């Protein structure tokens, strides 16, 4: 049996009805490209699940993993090890100034679970607020905090999760006509939700600094500062979920650094080591660290701070610093990707809006620009989106789509030439499905 046949017989896939799946076989990868089972080379504009920030098979990260494997493959988390200590130091030094320590997990969902646990224990409260347009992970607390339809079959209404509307001018819940109006009205709405839920019952507000899977919607100026003020006023912990948008994705080490705001806890994973070995964690403020100085924190993981994963993180952050990879992401967004996508919007009326920064962008695709009717329904897909995915692959691109959106999320290492190649492929694919536009 070949790889595909073995997969279909023995592998149970996530988020999927198993019978209809036809997974793409990937045999190898390098830099911004992957090679499929038929030998086709595809430009990876998905960064897999928006995690290969440093690209595929970066030699410095591969070497760091090999060197660590020769020294110490694994160790229990109660022992100090050099890779974990150094990774924690490097993460804290790149985080906002109030951050003090790192608790390591194996992935982003676990990071959210533990951040929420810390917030609840720190405040003695149970509720956590999050937005409807969000994704925070697939484990129990994380999926209940998630806003998208994957929450629905997992939502028992007993987790303490409360949802509210975040700002999103293009599809505003507040009938706003400007970014300033959207910011003001979204903050008024959040303050009302806090009041009606009872401020003394709310442990935390968790926000993706820039919602990722839900549509890459950068918040309007002043919104995150307004959330910070509400949290301070009511004694609520502000958790910044940076699992997808952290570690260079937006052209800064952390997306909050684009908005001059300081959270109490930051969750991370994905780009910390580009998923070469699974790793996530929570960056913890001085104040919350003090809560557990003389009080045992009731949580832990067998593989917390796994040395192979932490060595990959050290190698990745070192390479990103030495090679100017974060700066490259910012430059690509400002000079190549952002302008290129806006040019595509001028040629393709199917593009209702272009949103993003760094190497973190989305095209909001519509049937009609006037009505803004999505090209696919919320929580689903459509023949047009299926055709678009096929056209992108036929033009040499591995895409990331969700509902009616095409996300353009290449590695932070992508070159100008590669990015222009990707934009040309997107241009051709959009032209191929233009007949679905009804406006």
CSV table of N, CA and C in Angstrom, one decimal, residues 212-298:
chain,number,residue,atom,x,y,z
A,212,UNK,N,-7.4,35.2,13.3
A,212,UNK,CA,-6.8,34.6,12.2
A,212,UNK,C,-7.7,33.7,11.3
A,213,UNK,N,-8.0,32.5,11.8
A,213,UNK,CA,-8.9,31.6,11.0
A,213,UNK,C,-10.2,32.3,10.7
A,214,UNK,N,-10.7,33.2,11.6
A,214,UNK,CA,-12.0,33.8,11.5
A,214,UNK,C,-12.0,34.9,10.4
A,215,UNK,N,-10.8,35.3,9.9
A,215,UNK,CA,-10.8,36.3,8.8
A,215,UNK,C,-9.8,37.3,8.7
A,216,UNK,N,-8.8,37.3,9.6
A,216,UNK,CA,-7.7,38.2,9.6
A,216,UNK,C,-8.2,39.7,9.6
A,217,UNK,N,-8.8,40.1,10.7
A,217,UNK,CA,-9.4,41.4,10.9
A,217,UNK,C,-8.6,42.2,11.9
A,218,UNK,N,-7.6,43.0,11.4
A,218,UNK,CA,-6.8,43.9,12.3
A,218,UNK,C,-7.8,44.8,13.0
A,219,UNK,N,-7.6,45.0,14.3
A,219,UNK,CA,-8.6,45.8,15.1
A,219,UNK,C,-8.3,47.3,14.8
A,220,UNK,N,-9.4,48.1,14.9
A,220,UNK,CA,-9.2,49.5,14.6
A,220,UNK,C,-8.4,50.2,15.7
A,221,UNK,N,-7.8,51.3,15.3
A,221,UNK,CA,-6.9,52.0,16.3
A,221,UNK,C,-7.7,52.3,17.6
A,222,UNK,N,-7.1,52.0,18.7
A,222,UNK,CA,-7.7,52.3,20.0
A,222,UNK,C,-8.5,51.2,20.6
A,223,UNK,N,-8.9,50.2,19.8
A,223,UNK,CA,-9.7,49.2,20.4
A,223,UNK,C,-9.0,48.3,21.5
A,224,UNK,N,-7.8,47.9,21.2
A,224,UNK,CA,-7.2,47.0,22.2
A,224,UNK,C,-6.8,47.8,23.4
A,225,UNK,N,-6.5,49.1,23.3
A,225,UNK,CA,-6.3,50.0,24.4
A,225,UNK,C,-7.6,50.1,25.2
A,226,UNK,N,-8.7,50.2,24.5
A,226,UNK,CA,-10.0,50.3,25.2
A,226,UNK,C,-10.3,49.0,26.0
A,227,UNK,N,-10.0,47.8,25.4
A,227,UNK,CA,-10.1,46.6,26.1
A,227,UNK,C,-9.3,46.5,27.4
A,228,UNK,N,-8.0,47.0,27.2
A,228,UNK,CA,-7.1,47.0,28.4
A,228,UNK,C,-7.7,47.9,29.5
A,229,UNK,N,-8.3,49.0,29.1
A,229,UNK,CA,-8.8,49.9,30.1
A,229,UNK,C,-10.0,49.3,30.9
A,230,UNK,N,-10.9,48.6,30.1
A,230,UNK,CA,-12.0,47.9,30.7
A,230,UNK,C,-11.5,46.8,31.7
A,231,UNK,N,-10.5,46.1,31.2
A,231,UNK,CA,-9.9,45.0,32.1
A,231,UNK,C,-9.4,45.6,33.4
A,232,UNK,N,-8.6,46.7,33.3
A,232,UNK,CA,-8.1,47.4,34.5
A,232,UNK,C,-9.2,47.9,35.4
A,233,UNK,N,-10.2,48.4,34.8
A,233,UNK,CA,-11.3,49.0,35.6
A,233,UNK,C,-12.1,48.0,36.4
A,234,UNK,N,-12.2,46.8,35.8
A,234,UNK,CA,-13.1,45.8,36.4
A,234,UNK,C,-12.2,44.6,37.0
A,235,UNK,N,-10.9,44.7,37.0
A,235,UNK,CA,-10.1,43.6,37.6
A,235,UNK,C,-10.1,42.4,36.8
A,236,UNK,N,-10.2,42.5,35.5
A,236,UNK,CA,-10.3,41.3,34.6
A,236,UNK,C,-8.9,41.1,33.9
A,237,UNK,N,-8.5,39.8,33.8
A,237,UNK,CA,-7.2,39.5,33.2
A,237,UNK,C,-7.4,39.6,31.6
A,238,UNK,N,-6.5,40.2,31.0
A,238,UNK,CA,-6.5,40.4,29.5
A,238,UNK,C,-5.5,39.3,29.0
A,239,UNK,N,-6.1,38.3,28.2
A,239,UNK,CA,-5.3,37.3,27.6
A,239,UNK,C,-5.2,37.6,26.1
A,240,UNK,N,-4.0,37.8,25.6
A,240,UNK,CA,-3.7,38.0,24.2
A,240,UNK,C,-3.4,36.6,23.6
A,241,UNK,N,-4.3,36.1,22.7
A,241,UNK,CA,-4.0,34.8,22.0
A,241,UNK,C,-3.2,35.2,20.7
A,242,UNK,N,-1.9,34.8,20.8
A,242,UNK,CA,-1.0,35.1,19.7
A,242,UNK,C,-0.5,33.8,19.1
A,243,UNK,N,-1.3,32.7,19.2
A,243,UNK,CA,-0.9,31.4,18.7
A,243,UNK,C,-0.6,31.5,17.2
A,244,UNK,N,-1.5,32.2,16.5
A,244,UNK,CA,-1.3,32.3,15.0
A,244,UNK,C,-0.6,33.6,14.6
A,245,UNK,N,-0.8,34.7,15.3
A,245,UNK,CA,-0.3,36.0,14.8
A,245,UNK,C,1.0,36.4,15.5
A,246,UNK,N,1.6,35.5,16.3
A,246,UNK,CA,2.9,35.8,17.0
A,246,UNK,C,4.1,35.4,16.2
A,247,UNK,N,5.2,35.8,16.7
A,247,UNK,CA,6.5,35.4,16.2
A,247,UNK,C,6.7,35.7,14.7
A,248,UNK,N,6.6,37.0,14.4
A,248,UNK,CA,7.0,37.6,13.1
A,248,UNK,C,5.9,37.7,12.1
A,249,UNK,N,4.8,37.0,12.3
A,249,UNK,CA,3.7,36.9,11.3
A,249,UNK,C,3.2,38.3,10.9
A,250,UNK,N,3.1,39.2,11.8
A,250,UNK,CA,2.6,40.6,11.5
A,250,UNK,C,3.7,41.6,11.3
A,251,UNK,N,5.0,41.1,11.2
A,251,UNK,CA,6.1,42.0,11.1
A,251,UNK,C,6.6,42.5,12.4
A,252,UNK,N,6.1,42.0,13.5
A,252,UNK,CA,6.7,42.3,14.8
A,252,UNK,C,6.7,40.9,15.5
A,253,UNK,N,7.6,40.9,16.6
A,253,UNK,CA,7.6,39.6,17.3
A,253,UNK,C,6.3,39.1,17.8
A,254,UNK,N,5.5,40.1,18.4
A,254,UNK,CA,4.2,39.8,18.8
A,254,UNK,C,3.2,40.9,18.2
A,255,UNK,N,2.1,40.4,17.8
A,255,UNK,CA,1.1,41.4,17.2
A,255,UNK,C,0.7,42.5,18.1
A,256,UNK,N,0.7,42.3,19.4
A,256,UNK,CA,0.3,43.4,20.3
A,256,UNK,C,1.2,44.6,20.2
A,257,UNK,N,2.5,44.3,19.7
A,257,UNK,CA,3.5,45.4,19.6
A,257,UNK,C,3.1,46.3,18.5
A,258,UNK,N,2.2,46.0,17.6
A,258,UNK,CA,1.7,46.9,16.6
A,258,UNK,C,0.7,47.9,17.2
A,259,UNK,N,0.2,47.6,18.4
A,259,UNK,CA,-0.9,48.4,18.9
A,259,UNK,C,-0.6,49.0,20.2
A,260,UNK,N,0.6,48.9,20.7
A,260,UNK,CA,1.0,49.6,21.9
A,260,UNK,C,0.1,49.2,23.1
A,261,UNK,N,-0.1,47.9,23.3
A,261,UNK,CA,-0.9,47.5,24.4
A,261,UNK,C,-0.2,46.3,25.1
A,262,UNK,N,-0.4,46.2,26.4
A,262,UNK,CA,0.3,45.2,27.2
A,262,UNK,C,-0.7,44.3,27.9
A,263,UNK,N,-0.8,43.0,27.5
A,263,UNK,CA,-1.7,42.1,28.1
A,263,UNK,C,-1.2,41.6,29.4
A,264,UNK,N,-2.0,40.7,30.1
A,264,UNK,CA,-1.5,40.1,31.3
A,264,UNK,C,-0.9,38.7,31.1
A,265,UNK,N,-1.5,38.0,30.0
A,265,UNK,CA,-1.0,36.7,29.6
A,265,UNK,C,-1.0,36.7,28.1
A,266,UNK,N,0.0,36.0,27.5
A,266,UNK,CA,0.1,35.8,26.1
A,266,UNK,C,0.2,34.3,25.8
A,267,UNK,N,-0.7,33.8,25.0
A,267,UNK,CA,-0.6,32.4,24.5
A,267,UNK,C,0.2,32.4,23.2
A,268,UNK,N,1.0,31.4,23.0
A,268,UNK,CA,1.8,31.2,21.7
A,268,UNK,C,1.9,29.8,21.4
A,269,UNK,N,2.3,29.5,20.1
A,269,UNK,CA,2.7,28.2,19.6
A,269,UNK,C,3.2,28.4,18.2
A,270,UNK,N,2.7,27.6,17.3
A,270,UNK,CA,3.0,27.8,15.8
A,270,UNK,C,4.4,28.4,15.5
A,271,UNK,N,4.5,29.7,15.3
A,271,UNK,CA,5.7,30.3,14.8
A,271,UNK,C,6.8,30.3,15.8
A,272,UNK,N,6.7,29.9,17.1
A,272,UNK,CA,7.8,29.9,18.0
A,272,UNK,C,8.9,29.0,17.5
A,273,UNK,N,8.5,27.9,16.8
A,273,UNK,CA,9.6,27.1,16.2
A,273,UNK,C,9.1,26.5,14.9
A,274,UNK,N,8.0,27.1,14.3
A,274,UNK,CA,7.4,26.7,13.1
A,274,UNK,C,6.9,25.3,13.0
A,275,UNK,N,6.6,24.8,14.2
A,275,UNK,CA,6.1,23.4,14.3
A,275,UNK,C,7.0,22.3,14.0
A,276,UNK,N,8.3,22.6,13.9
A,276,UNK,CA,9.3,21.6,13.6
A,276,UNK,C,9.2,20.4,14.7
A,277,UNK,N,9.0,20.8,15.9
A,277,UNK,CA,8.6,19.9,17.0
A,277,UNK,C,7.5,20.6,17.8
A,278,UNK,N,6.4,19.9,18.1
A,278,UNK,CA,5.3,20.6,18.7
A,278,UNK,C,5.7,21.4,20.0
A,279,UNK,N,5.3,22.7,20.1
A,279,UNK,CA,5.6,23.5,21.2
A,279,UNK,C,4.6,24.7,21.3
A,280,UNK,N,4.1,25.0,22.5
A,280,UNK,CA,3.3,26.2,22.8
A,280,UNK,C,3.6,26.7,24.2
A,281,UNK,N,2.9,27.6,24.6
A,281,UNK,CA,3.1,28.1,26.0
A,281,UNK,C,2.3,29.4,26.3
A,282,UNK,N,2.5,29.8,27.6
A,282,UNK,CA,1.9,31.0,28.1
A,282,UNK,C,3.0,31.9,28.6
A,283,UNK,N,3.0,33.1,28.2
A,283,UNK,CA,3.9,34.1,28.8
A,283,UNK,C,3.2,34.8,29.8
A,284,UNK,N,3.8,34.9,31.0
A,284,UNK,CA,3.0,35.3,32.2
A,284,UNK,C,3.6,36.6,32.8
A,285,UNK,N,2.7,37.5,33.1
A,285,UNK,CA,3.1,38.8,33.7
A,285,UNK,C,3.7,38.6,35.1
A,286,UNK,N,4.4,39.7,35.5
A,286,UNK,CA,4.9,39.7,36.9
A,286,UNK,C,3.8,39.5,37.9
A,287,UNK,N,2.7,40.2,37.7
A,287,UNK,CA,1.6,40.2,38.7
A,287,UNK,C,1.0,38.8,38.9
A,288,UNK,N,0.8,38.1,37.8
A,288,UNK,CA,0.2,36.8,37.9
A,288,UNK,C,1.2,35.8,38.4
A,289,UNK,N,2.5,36.0,38.0
A,289,UNK,CA,3.5,35.1,38.6
A,289,UNK,C,3.5,35.2,40.1
A,290,UNK,N,3.3,36.4,40.7
A,290,UNK,CA,3.3,36.6,42.1
A,290,UNK,C,2.2,35.8,42.8
A,291,UNK,N,1.1,35.6,42.1
A,291,UNK,CA,0.0,34.8,42.6
A,291,UNK,C,0.4,33.4,43.0
A,292,UNK,N,1.3,32.9,42.2
A,292,UNK,CA,1.8,31.5,42.4
A,292,UNK,C,3.2,31.4,43.0
A,293,UNK,N,3.7,32.5,43.6
A,293,UNK,CA,5.0,32.4,44.2
A,293,UNK,C,5.0,31.5,45.4
A,294,UNK,N,3.9,31.5,46.2
A,294,UNK,CA,3.9,30.7,47.4
A,294,UNK,C,2.6,29.8,47.4
A,295,UNK,N,2.0,29.7,46.3
A,295,UNK,CA,0.8,28.9,46.1
A,295,UNK,C,1.1,28.0,44.9
A,296,UNK,N,0.9,26.7,45.1
A,296,UNK,CA,1.2,25.8,44.0
A,296,UNK,C,0.2,26.0,42.9
A,297,UNK,N,0.8,26.0,41.7
A,297,UNK,CA,-0.1,26.1,40.5
A,297,UNK,C,-0.5,24.7,40.1
A,298,UNK,N,-1.8,24.4,40.1
A,298,UNK,CA,-2.4,23.1,39.9
A,298,UNK,C,-2.4,22.7,38.4
